[in-house]
Amino acid sequence: MRVLIVGASSGIGRELGRQASEAGMTVAFAARRRELVESAAAEHGGVGLVCDVRDEASCRSAVAGAVDALGGLDALVYSTAVDPLVRLVDADLGRWLDTFATNVFGAAIVTNEALPHLRASKGRAVYISASSIDRPLPGMGVYAASKYALETMVNAYRAEHPDLCFANVRIGSALGTGVTESWDRDLLVELSATWAKLGYVDDNGPGGPMTVEQAASAVLATLTSPVWLRDLTAVSDPGRPNTF
């Protein structure tokens, strides 16, 4: 299988690239940060491509580069996302635009570029969503709204292209993604108390937060399943919490 992973320089995307490579797939790693994406590709025997999903020309170049390097495309995984911690009342237009540009608009551009190649191979496209979107945590409404929009868009692609597999994979809270590094620590402490009081901490699944390895394995299962998996929610295994 020839797979392009967008958002593969770190976190779940990078780990998925490792697992996919070890499973015998040929992988194109694409992300905005050149040094990180090239090191990921070199480490796992793939192709490294620079892709800024907020730039249409960059998206087109990355997909074309993947197709040229791999000789076609059997699968697309959109793993790129930004997850701002901000109350809705404090979210200005710039924050909304940046989040949707990364989490939704970029996915549309990449998908449109990949579609002819996926149709040629009867391939699959997988998009990483969030299990919390039906009950957004306070302070994460902008992120949840973008992921809900992403899922709706994926469902629309599915309706327009019933010959292809379009899959949403909802991931719960995952350790080791680095997403919290940009969060305001004081706001995080304040909101954490709110999350615990309202019971959001218990919504991480029976085994608590999962690791990036577990999250990536859920995406890999969607790619390799003998049947189409269109909507999947991954939760951690209570028998193996935070292990892989």
Coordinates of C-alpha atoms in Angstrom, one line a residue, residues 35-243:
E35 CA 13.7 19.2 9.4
L36 CA 11.3 17.1 11.4
V37 CA 9.5 15.5 8.4
E38 CA 12.7 14.7 6.7
S39 CA 14.1 13.0 9.8
A40 CA 10.9 11.0 10.2
A41 CA 11.1 9.8 6.6
A42 CA 14.8 8.9 6.9
E43 CA 14.2 7.1 10.2
H44 CA 11.4 4.9 8.8
G45 CA 12.5 4.5 5.2
G46 CA 9.9 6.8 3.6
V47 CA 9.8 10.0 1.5
G48 CA 9.8 13.4 3.3
L49 CA 7.8 16.2 1.8
V50 CA 7.2 19.7 3.0
C51 CA 3.5 20.6 3.1
D52 CA 1.9 23.7 4.7
V53 CA -1.8 22.8 4.6
R54 CA -2.7 26.5 4.8
D55 CA -1.1 27.1 1.4
E56 CA -2.8 25.6 -1.6
A57 CA 0.3 25.5 -3.8
S58 CA 2.2 23.7 -1.0
C59 CA -0.6 21.1 -0.8
R60 CA -0.6 20.5 -4.5
S61 CA 3.1 20.1 -4.5
A62 CA 3.1 17.6 -1.7
V63 CA 0.5 15.4 -3.2
A64 CA 2.3 15.5 -6.6
G65 CA 5.6 14.7 -4.9
A66 CA 4.0 11.7 -3.1
V67 CA 2.5 10.4 -6.3
D68 CA 5.8 10.7 -8.2
A69 CA 7.8 9.1 -5.4
L70 CA 5.5 6.3 -4.7
G71 CA 4.2 5.6 -8.2
G72 CA 0.6 6.3 -7.3
L73 CA -1.5 6.6 -4.2
D74 CA -3.6 4.0 -2.4
A75 CA -4.4 5.9 0.8
L76 CA -4.4 9.4 2.3
V77 CA -4.3 10.1 6.0
Y78 CA -5.0 13.6 7.2
S79 CA -3.5 13.9 10.7
T80 CA -2.6 17.6 10.8
A81 CA -4.5 19.7 13.4
V82 CA -4.1 22.6 15.7
D83 CA -5.9 22.4 19.1
P84 CA -6.1 25.9 20.7
L85 CA -7.1 26.2 24.3
V86 CA -9.3 29.2 24.4
R87 CA -12.7 30.1 25.7
L88 CA -15.2 30.9 22.9
V89 CA -15.6 34.4 24.3
D90 CA -11.9 35.1 23.9
A91 CA -11.5 33.5 20.4
D92 CA -11.0 36.2 17.8
L93 CA -11.5 35.8 14.1
G94 CA -7.8 35.1 13.6
R95 CA -8.0 32.1 15.9
W96 CA -11.0 30.8 14.2
L97 CA -9.5 31.2 10.8
D98 CA -6.2 29.6 11.7
T99 CA -7.9 26.6 13.3
F100 CA -10.3 26.0 10.4
A101 CA -7.6 26.6 7.8
T102 CA -5.5 23.9 9.3
N103 CA -8.1 21.4 10.4
V104 CA -10.7 21.7 7.6
F105 CA -9.7 23.8 4.6
G106 CA -6.3 22.1 4.3
A107 CA -8.0 18.7 4.4
A108 CA -10.2 19.8 1.5
I109 CA -7.3 21.0 -0.6
V110 CA -5.2 17.9 0.0
T111 CA -8.2 15.6 -0.6
N112 CA -9.1 17.3 -3.9
E113 CA -5.5 16.9 -5.2
A114 CA -5.4 13.2 -4.1
L115 CA -8.8 12.2 -5.4
P116 CA -7.8 11.3 -9.0
H117 CA -5.1 9.0 -7.7
L118 CA -7.3 7.4 -5.0
R119 CA -10.0 6.8 -7.6
A120 CA -7.5 5.1 -9.9
S121 CA -6.5 2.7 -7.1
K122 CA -9.9 2.4 -5.4
G123 CA -8.2 3.7 -2.3
R124 CA -9.0 5.1 1.1
A125 CA -8.9 8.4 2.8
V126 CA -8.8 8.6 6.6
Y127 CA -9.2 11.7 8.7
I128 CA -8.3 12.0 12.4
S129 CA -11.2 13.5 14.4
A130 CA -11.9 13.8 18.2
S131 CA -14.1 11.7 20.4
S132 CA -15.0 14.9 22.4
I133 CA -16.8 16.8 19.6
D134 CA -20.2 15.7 20.8
R135 CA -19.5 17.1 24.2
P136 CA -16.8 19.7 23.8
L137 CA -14.6 20.5 26.8
P138 CA -14.9 24.1 28.1
G139 CA -12.0 26.0 26.4
M140 CA -11.9 23.6 23.4
G141 CA -15.0 24.8 21.5
V142 CA -13.0 26.2 18.6
Y143 CA -11.2 22.9 18.1
A144 CA -14.4 20.8 18.5
A145 CA -16.2 23.0 16.0
S146 CA -13.5 22.5 13.4
K147 CA -13.5 18.7 13.9
Y148 CA -17.3 18.6 13.6
A149 CA -16.9 20.5 10.3
L150 CA -14.2 18.1 9.2
E151 CA -16.4 15.1 9.8
T152 CA -19.3 16.7 7.9
M153 CA -17.1 17.4 5.0
V154 CA -15.8 13.8 5.0
N155 CA -19.4 12.6 5.0
A156 CA -20.1 14.8 2.0
Y157 CA -17.1 13.5 0.1
R158 CA -18.4 10.0 0.9
A159 CA -21.8 10.9 -0.6
E160 CA -20.2 12.4 -3.8
H161 CA -17.7 9.5 -4.2
P162 CA -19.4 6.3 -3.1
D163 CA -16.7 4.2 -4.9
L164 CA -14.1 5.3 -2.3
C165 CA -13.7 4.8 1.4
F166 CA -13.8 8.0 3.4
A167 CA -13.3 7.3 7.1
N168 CA -13.5 9.4 10.3
V169 CA -11.4 8.1 13.2
R170 CA -12.3 9.7 16.5
I171 CA -9.4 9.7 18.9
G172 CA -9.7 10.3 22.6
S173 CA -7.2 12.2 24.8
A174 CA -3.7 11.0 23.7
L175 CA -0.5 11.3 25.6
G176 CA 2.7 12.4 23.8
T177 CA 1.2 14.4 20.9
G178 CA 2.8 17.7 22.1
V179 CA -0.5 19.5 21.5
T180 CA -0.5 21.1 25.0
E181 CA 2.9 22.7 24.6
S182 CA 1.3 25.9 23.2
W183 CA -1.5 26.1 25.9
D184 CA -1.5 28.8 28.5
R185 CA -0.6 27.1 31.7
D186 CA -2.7 29.2 34.0
L187 CA -5.8 28.7 31.8
L188 CA -5.1 25.0 31.7
V189 CA -5.0 24.8 35.5
E190 CA -8.2 26.8 35.8
L191 CA -10.1 24.7 33.1
S192 CA -8.8 21.4 34.4
A193 CA -10.7 22.0 37.6
T194 CA -13.8 22.7 35.6
W195 CA -13.3 19.6 33.5
A196 CA -13.0 17.4 36.7
K197 CA -16.0 19.0 38.3
L198 CA -18.2 18.5 35.3
G199 CA -17.0 14.9 34.8
Y200 CA -15.1 15.4 31.5
V201 CA -12.0 13.6 32.9
D202 CA -14.1 10.4 33.0
D203 CA -14.8 10.6 29.3
N204 CA -11.4 9.5 28.2
G205 CA -12.4 5.9 27.8
P206 CA -12.3 2.9 30.2
G207 CA -8.5 2.9 30.2
G208 CA -7.9 6.6 30.5
P209 CA -5.9 8.6 28.0
M210 CA -4.3 6.6 25.2
T211 CA -0.8 6.8 23.8
V212 CA 0.2 8.0 20.3
E213 CA 1.0 4.3 19.5
Q214 CA -2.5 3.2 20.4
A215 CA -4.1 6.1 18.5
A216 CA -1.9 5.4 15.4
S217 CA -2.8 1.7 15.5
A218 CA -6.5 2.6 15.2
V219 CA -5.8 4.5 12.0
L220 CA -3.7 1.7 10.7
A221 CA -6.5 -0.8 11.4
T222 CA -8.8 1.5 9.3
L223 CA -6.3 1.4 6.4
T224 CA -5.8 -2.4 6.5
S225 CA -9.2 -3.7 7.3
P226 CA -10.6 -6.1 4.7
V227 CA -13.9 -4.1 4.8
W228 CA -14.4 -0.4 4.8
L229 CA -14.5 1.2 8.2
R230 CA -16.2 4.5 7.8
D231 CA -16.6 5.8 11.3
L232 CA -14.5 4.6 14.2
T233 CA -14.1 5.8 17.8
A234 CA -10.9 4.6 19.4
V235 CA -10.6 4.3 23.2
S236 CA -7.8 3.0 25.3
D237 CA -7.8 -0.6 26.4
P238 CA -8.5 -0.9 30.2
G239 CA -6.3 -4.1 30.2
R240 CA -3.3 -2.2 28.8
P241 CA -3.6 1.4 29.9
N242 CA -0.9 3.7 28.4
T243 CA 0.9 0.8 26.8

